[in-house]
Amino acid sequence: MISGIISGIVAGYIASRLQKGEGSGCLVNLFLGLLGGVVGSLVFGLFGLTAYSWIGEMITAIIGAVIVLWLFAKLR
């Protein structure tokens, strides 16, 4: 559980840096990383892809978080 929280924070931070250029705070990054993991898993599942390692899960969460940030920016 602790590793999942840390992974979520890292994934959210990386995604927010890629999308906006700066971090958004620890709690926002955590939420973004966790939501990104869900969205990324759904998107990758549509293509028949799954992540088996921590690196794969991190990449999935980062891509999902970037998608979430992009959608949020478009809806704003």
Coordinates of N, CA, C and O in Angstrom, one line a residue:
M1 N 0.8 -1.2 0.0 CA 0.0 0.0 0.0 C 0.9 1.3 0.0 O 0.6 2.2 -0.8
I2 N 1.9 1.3 0.8 CA 2.8 2.4 0.9 C 3.5 2.6 -0.5 O 3.6 3.8 -1.0
S3 N 3.9 1.5 -1.1 CA 4.6 1.7 -2.4 C 3.6 2.2 -3.5 O 4.0 2.9 -4.4
G4 N 2.3 1.8 -3.4 CA 1.3 2.3 -4.3 C 1.1 3.8 -4.2 O 0.9 4.5 -5.1
I5 N 1.1 4.3 -2.9 CA 0.9 5.7 -2.7 C 2.1 6.5 -3.2 O 2.0 7.5 -3.9
I6 N 3.3 6.0 -2.9 CA 4.5 6.6 -3.4 C 4.6 6.6 -5.0 O 4.9 7.6 -5.6
S7 N 4.2 5.5 -5.5 CA 4.1 5.4 -7.0 C 3.1 6.4 -7.6 O 3.4 7.0 -8.6
G8 N 2.0 6.5 -6.9 CA 1.0 7.5 -7.4 C 1.5 8.9 -7.3 O 1.2 9.7 -8.2
I9 N 2.2 9.2 -6.2 CA 2.7 10.6 -6.1 C 3.8 10.8 -7.2 O 3.7 11.9 -7.9
V10 N 4.6 9.9 -7.4 CA 5.7 10.0 -8.5 C 5.0 10.1 -9.8 O 5.4 11.0 -10.6
A11 N 4.1 9.3 -10.2 CA 3.4 9.3 -11.5 C 2.7 10.6 -11.7 O 2.8 11.2 -12.8
G12 N 2.0 11.1 -10.7 CA 1.3 12.4 -10.8 C 2.2 13.5 -10.9 O 2.0 14.5 -11.7
Y13 N 3.3 13.5 -10.2 CA 4.3 14.6 -10.4 C 4.9 14.6 -11.8 O 5.0 15.7 -12.4
I14 N 5.3 13.4 -12.3 CA 5.9 13.4 -13.6 C 4.9 13.8 -14.6 O 5.2 14.6 -15.5
A15 N 3.7 13.4 -14.5 CA 2.6 13.8 -15.5 C 2.4 15.3 -15.5 O 2.2 15.9 -16.5
S16 N 2.3 15.8 -14.3 CA 2.0 17.3 -14.2 C 3.2 18.1 -14.7 O 3.0 19.2 -15.3
R17 N 4.4 17.6 -14.5 CA 5.6 18.3 -15.1 C 5.6 18.2 -16.6 O 6.0 19.1 -17.3
L18 N 5.2 17.0 -17.1 CA 5.1 16.9 -18.6 C 4.0 17.8 -19.2 O 4.2 18.4 -20.2
Q19 N 2.9 17.9 -18.5 CA 1.8 18.6 -19.1 C 1.8 20.1 -18.8 O 1.6 20.9 -19.7
K20 N 2.1 20.5 -17.6 CA 2.0 21.9 -17.2 C 3.4 22.5 -17.0 O 3.5 23.7 -16.9
G21 N 4.4 21.7 -16.7 CA 5.7 22.3 -16.5 C 6.0 22.4 -15.0 O 7.2 22.8 -14.7
E22 N 5.1 22.2 -14.1 CA 5.4 22.3 -12.6 C 4.6 21.3 -11.9 O 3.5 20.9 -12.3
G23 N 5.0 21.0 -10.7 CA 4.3 20.1 -9.8 C 3.1 20.8 -9.3 O 3.0 22.0 -9.2
S24 N 2.1 20.0 -8.8 CA 0.8 20.5 -8.3 C 0.6 20.4 -6.8 O -0.4 20.7 -6.3
G25 N 1.6 19.8 -6.1 CA 1.4 19.6 -4.7 C 1.2 18.1 -4.5 O 0.8 17.3 -5.4
C26 N 1.6 17.6 -3.3 CA 1.7 16.2 -3.0 C 0.3 15.5 -3.1 O 0.2 14.5 -3.7
L27 N -0.7 16.1 -2.5 CA -2.0 15.5 -2.6 C -2.6 15.4 -4.0 O -3.2 14.4 -4.4
V28 N -2.5 16.5 -4.7 CA -3.0 16.6 -6.1 C -2.2 15.6 -6.9 O -2.8 14.9 -7.7
N29 N -0.9 15.5 -6.8 CA -0.1 14.5 -7.5 C -0.5 13.1 -7.2 O -0.6 12.3 -8.1
L30 N -0.8 12.8 -5.9 CA -1.3 11.5 -5.5 C -2.6 11.2 -6.2 O -2.7 10.1 -6.8
F31 N -3.6 12.1 -6.1 CA -4.9 11.8 -6.7 C -4.7 11.7 -8.2 O -5.3 10.8 -8.8
L32 N -3.9 12.5 -8.8 CA -3.7 12.4 -10.3 C -3.0 11.1 -10.7 O -3.4 10.5 -11.7
G33 N -2.0 10.7 -9.9 CA -1.4 9.4 -10.2 C -2.3 8.2 -10.0 O -2.3 7.3 -10.9
L34 N -3.1 8.2 -9.0 CA -4.0 7.1 -8.8 C -5.1 7.1 -9.9 O -5.4 6.0 -10.4
L35 N -5.7 8.3 -10.2 CA -6.7 8.3 -11.3 C -6.0 8.0 -12.6 O -6.6 7.3 -13.4
G36 N -4.8 8.4 -12.8 CA -4.1 8.1 -14.0 C -3.8 6.6 -14.2 O -3.9 6.1 -15.3
G37 N -3.6 6.0 -13.1 CA -3.4 4.5 -13.1 C -4.6 3.8 -13.6 O -4.6 2.9 -14.4
V38 N -5.8 4.3 -13.1 CA -7.0 3.7 -13.5 C -7.3 4.0 -15.0 O -7.6 3.1 -15.8
V39 N -7.2 5.2 -15.4 CA -7.4 5.6 -16.8 C -6.4 4.9 -17.7 O -6.8 4.4 -18.8
G40 N -5.1 4.9 -17.3 CA -4.1 4.2 -18.1 C -4.4 2.7 -18.3 O -4.2 2.2 -19.4
S41 N -4.8 2.1 -17.2 CA -5.2 0.7 -17.3 C -6.3 0.4 -18.3 O -6.3 -0.5 -19.0
L42 N -7.3 1.3 -18.2 CA -8.5 1.2 -19.1 C -8.0 1.4 -20.6 O -8.4 0.6 -21.5
V43 N -7.2 2.4 -20.8 CA -6.8 2.7 -22.2 C -5.9 1.5 -22.7 O -6.1 1.1 -23.8
F44 N -5.0 1.1 -21.9 CA -4.1 0.0 -22.3 C -4.9 -1.3 -22.5 O -4.6 -2.1 -23.4
G45 N -5.9 -1.5 -21.7 CA -6.8 -2.7 -21.8 C -7.5 -2.7 -23.1 O -7.8 -3.8 -23.7
L46 N -7.9 -1.5 -23.6 CA -8.6 -1.4 -24.9 C -7.7 -2.0 -26.0 O -8.2 -2.5 -27.1
F47 N -6.4 -1.8 -25.9 CA -5.4 -2.2 -26.9 C -4.9 -3.6 -26.6 O -4.0 -4.1 -27.3
G48 N -5.4 -4.2 -25.5 CA -4.9 -5.6 -25.2 C -3.6 -5.6 -24.5 O -2.9 -6.7 -24.5
L49 N -3.1 -4.5 -23.9 CA -1.8 -4.4 -23.2 C -2.0 -4.4 -21.7 O -3.0 -3.9 -21.2
T50 N -1.1 -5.1 -21.0 CA -1.1 -5.1 -19.5 C 0.3 -4.8 -19.1 O 1.3 -5.2 -19.7
A51 N 0.4 -4.3 -17.9 CA 1.8 -4.0 -17.3 C 2.0 -5.1 -16.2 O 1.2 -5.4 -15.4
Y52 N 3.2 -5.7 -16.3 CA 3.5 -6.7 -15.3 C 4.6 -6.3 -14.3 O 4.7 -7.0 -13.3
S53 N 5.3 -5.3 -14.5 CA 6.3 -4.8 -13.6 C 6.0 -3.5 -13.0 O 5.1 -2.8 -13.5
W54 N 6.8 -3.0 -12.0 CA 6.6 -1.7 -11.5 C 6.8 -0.6 -12.5 O 6.1 0.4 -12.5
I55 N 7.8 -0.8 -13.3 CA 8.1 0.2 -14.4 C 6.9 0.3 -15.4 O 6.5 1.4 -15.7
G56 N 6.3 -0.9 -15.8 CA 5.2 -0.9 -16.6 C 4.0 -0.2 -16.0 O 3.3 0.6 -16.7
E57 N 3.8 -0.4 -14.7 CA 2.7 0.2 -14.0 C 2.9 1.7 -13.9 O 1.9 2.5 -14.0
M58 N 4.1 2.1 -13.7 CA 4.4 3.5 -13.6 C 4.2 4.2 -15.0 O 3.6 5.3 -15.0
I59 N 4.6 3.6 -16.0 CA 4.4 4.2 -17.4 C 2.9 4.3 -17.7 O 2.4 5.3 -18.2
T60 N 2.2 3.2 -17.3 CA 0.7 3.2 -17.5 C 0.1 4.4 -16.7 O -0.8 5.1 -17.2
A61 N 0.5 4.6 -15.5 CA -0.1 5.6 -14.6 C 0.3 7.0 -15.2 O -0.5 7.9 -15.1
I62 N 1.5 7.2 -15.6 CA 1.9 8.5 -16.2 C 1.1 8.8 -17.4 O 0.6 9.9 -17.6
I63 N 1.0 7.8 -18.3 CA 0.2 8.1 -19.6 C -1.2 8.4 -19.2 O -1.8 9.3 -19.8
G64 N -1.8 7.6 -18.3 CA -3.2 7.9 -17.9 C -3.3 9.3 -17.2 O -4.3 10.0 -17.5
A65 N -2.4 9.7 -16.4 CA -2.4 11.0 -15.8 C -2.3 12.1 -16.8 O -3.0 13.2 -16.7
V66 N -1.5 11.9 -17.8 CA -1.3 12.9 -18.9 C -2.7 13.0 -19.6 O -3.1 14.2 -19.9
I67 N -3.3 11.9 -19.8 CA -4.6 11.9 -20.5 C -5.7 12.7 -19.6 O -6.4 13.5 -20.1
V68 N -5.6 12.4 -18.3 CA -6.6 13.1 -17.4 C -6.3 14.6 -17.4 O -7.2 15.4 -17.5
L69 N -5.0 15.0 -17.3 CA -4.7 16.4 -17.4 C -5.1 17.1 -18.7 O -5.6 18.2 -18.7
W70 N -4.9 16.4 -19.8 CA -5.3 16.9 -21.1 C -6.8 17.1 -21.2 O -7.3 18.1 -21.7
L71 N -7.6 16.1 -20.7 CA -9.0 16.2 -20.7 C -9.5 17.3 -19.8 O -10.4 18.1 -20.2
F72 N -8.9 17.5 -18.7 CA -9.2 18.6 -17.8 C -9.0 19.9 -18.4 O -9.8 20.8 -18.3
A73 N -7.9 20.1 -19.1 CA -7.6 21.3 -19.8 C -8.5 21.6 -20.9 O -8.9 22.8 -21.1
K74 N -9.0 20.6 -21.6 CA -9.9 20.8 -22.7 C -11.3 21.1 -22.2 O -12.1 21.9 -22.8
L75 N -11.7 20.6 -21.0 CA -13.0 20.9 -20.4 C -13.1 22.2 -19.7 O -14.2 22.7 -19.5
R76 N -12.0 22.8 -19.4 CA -11.9 24.0 -18.7 C -12.4 25.2 -19.5 O -12.4 25.5 -20.6

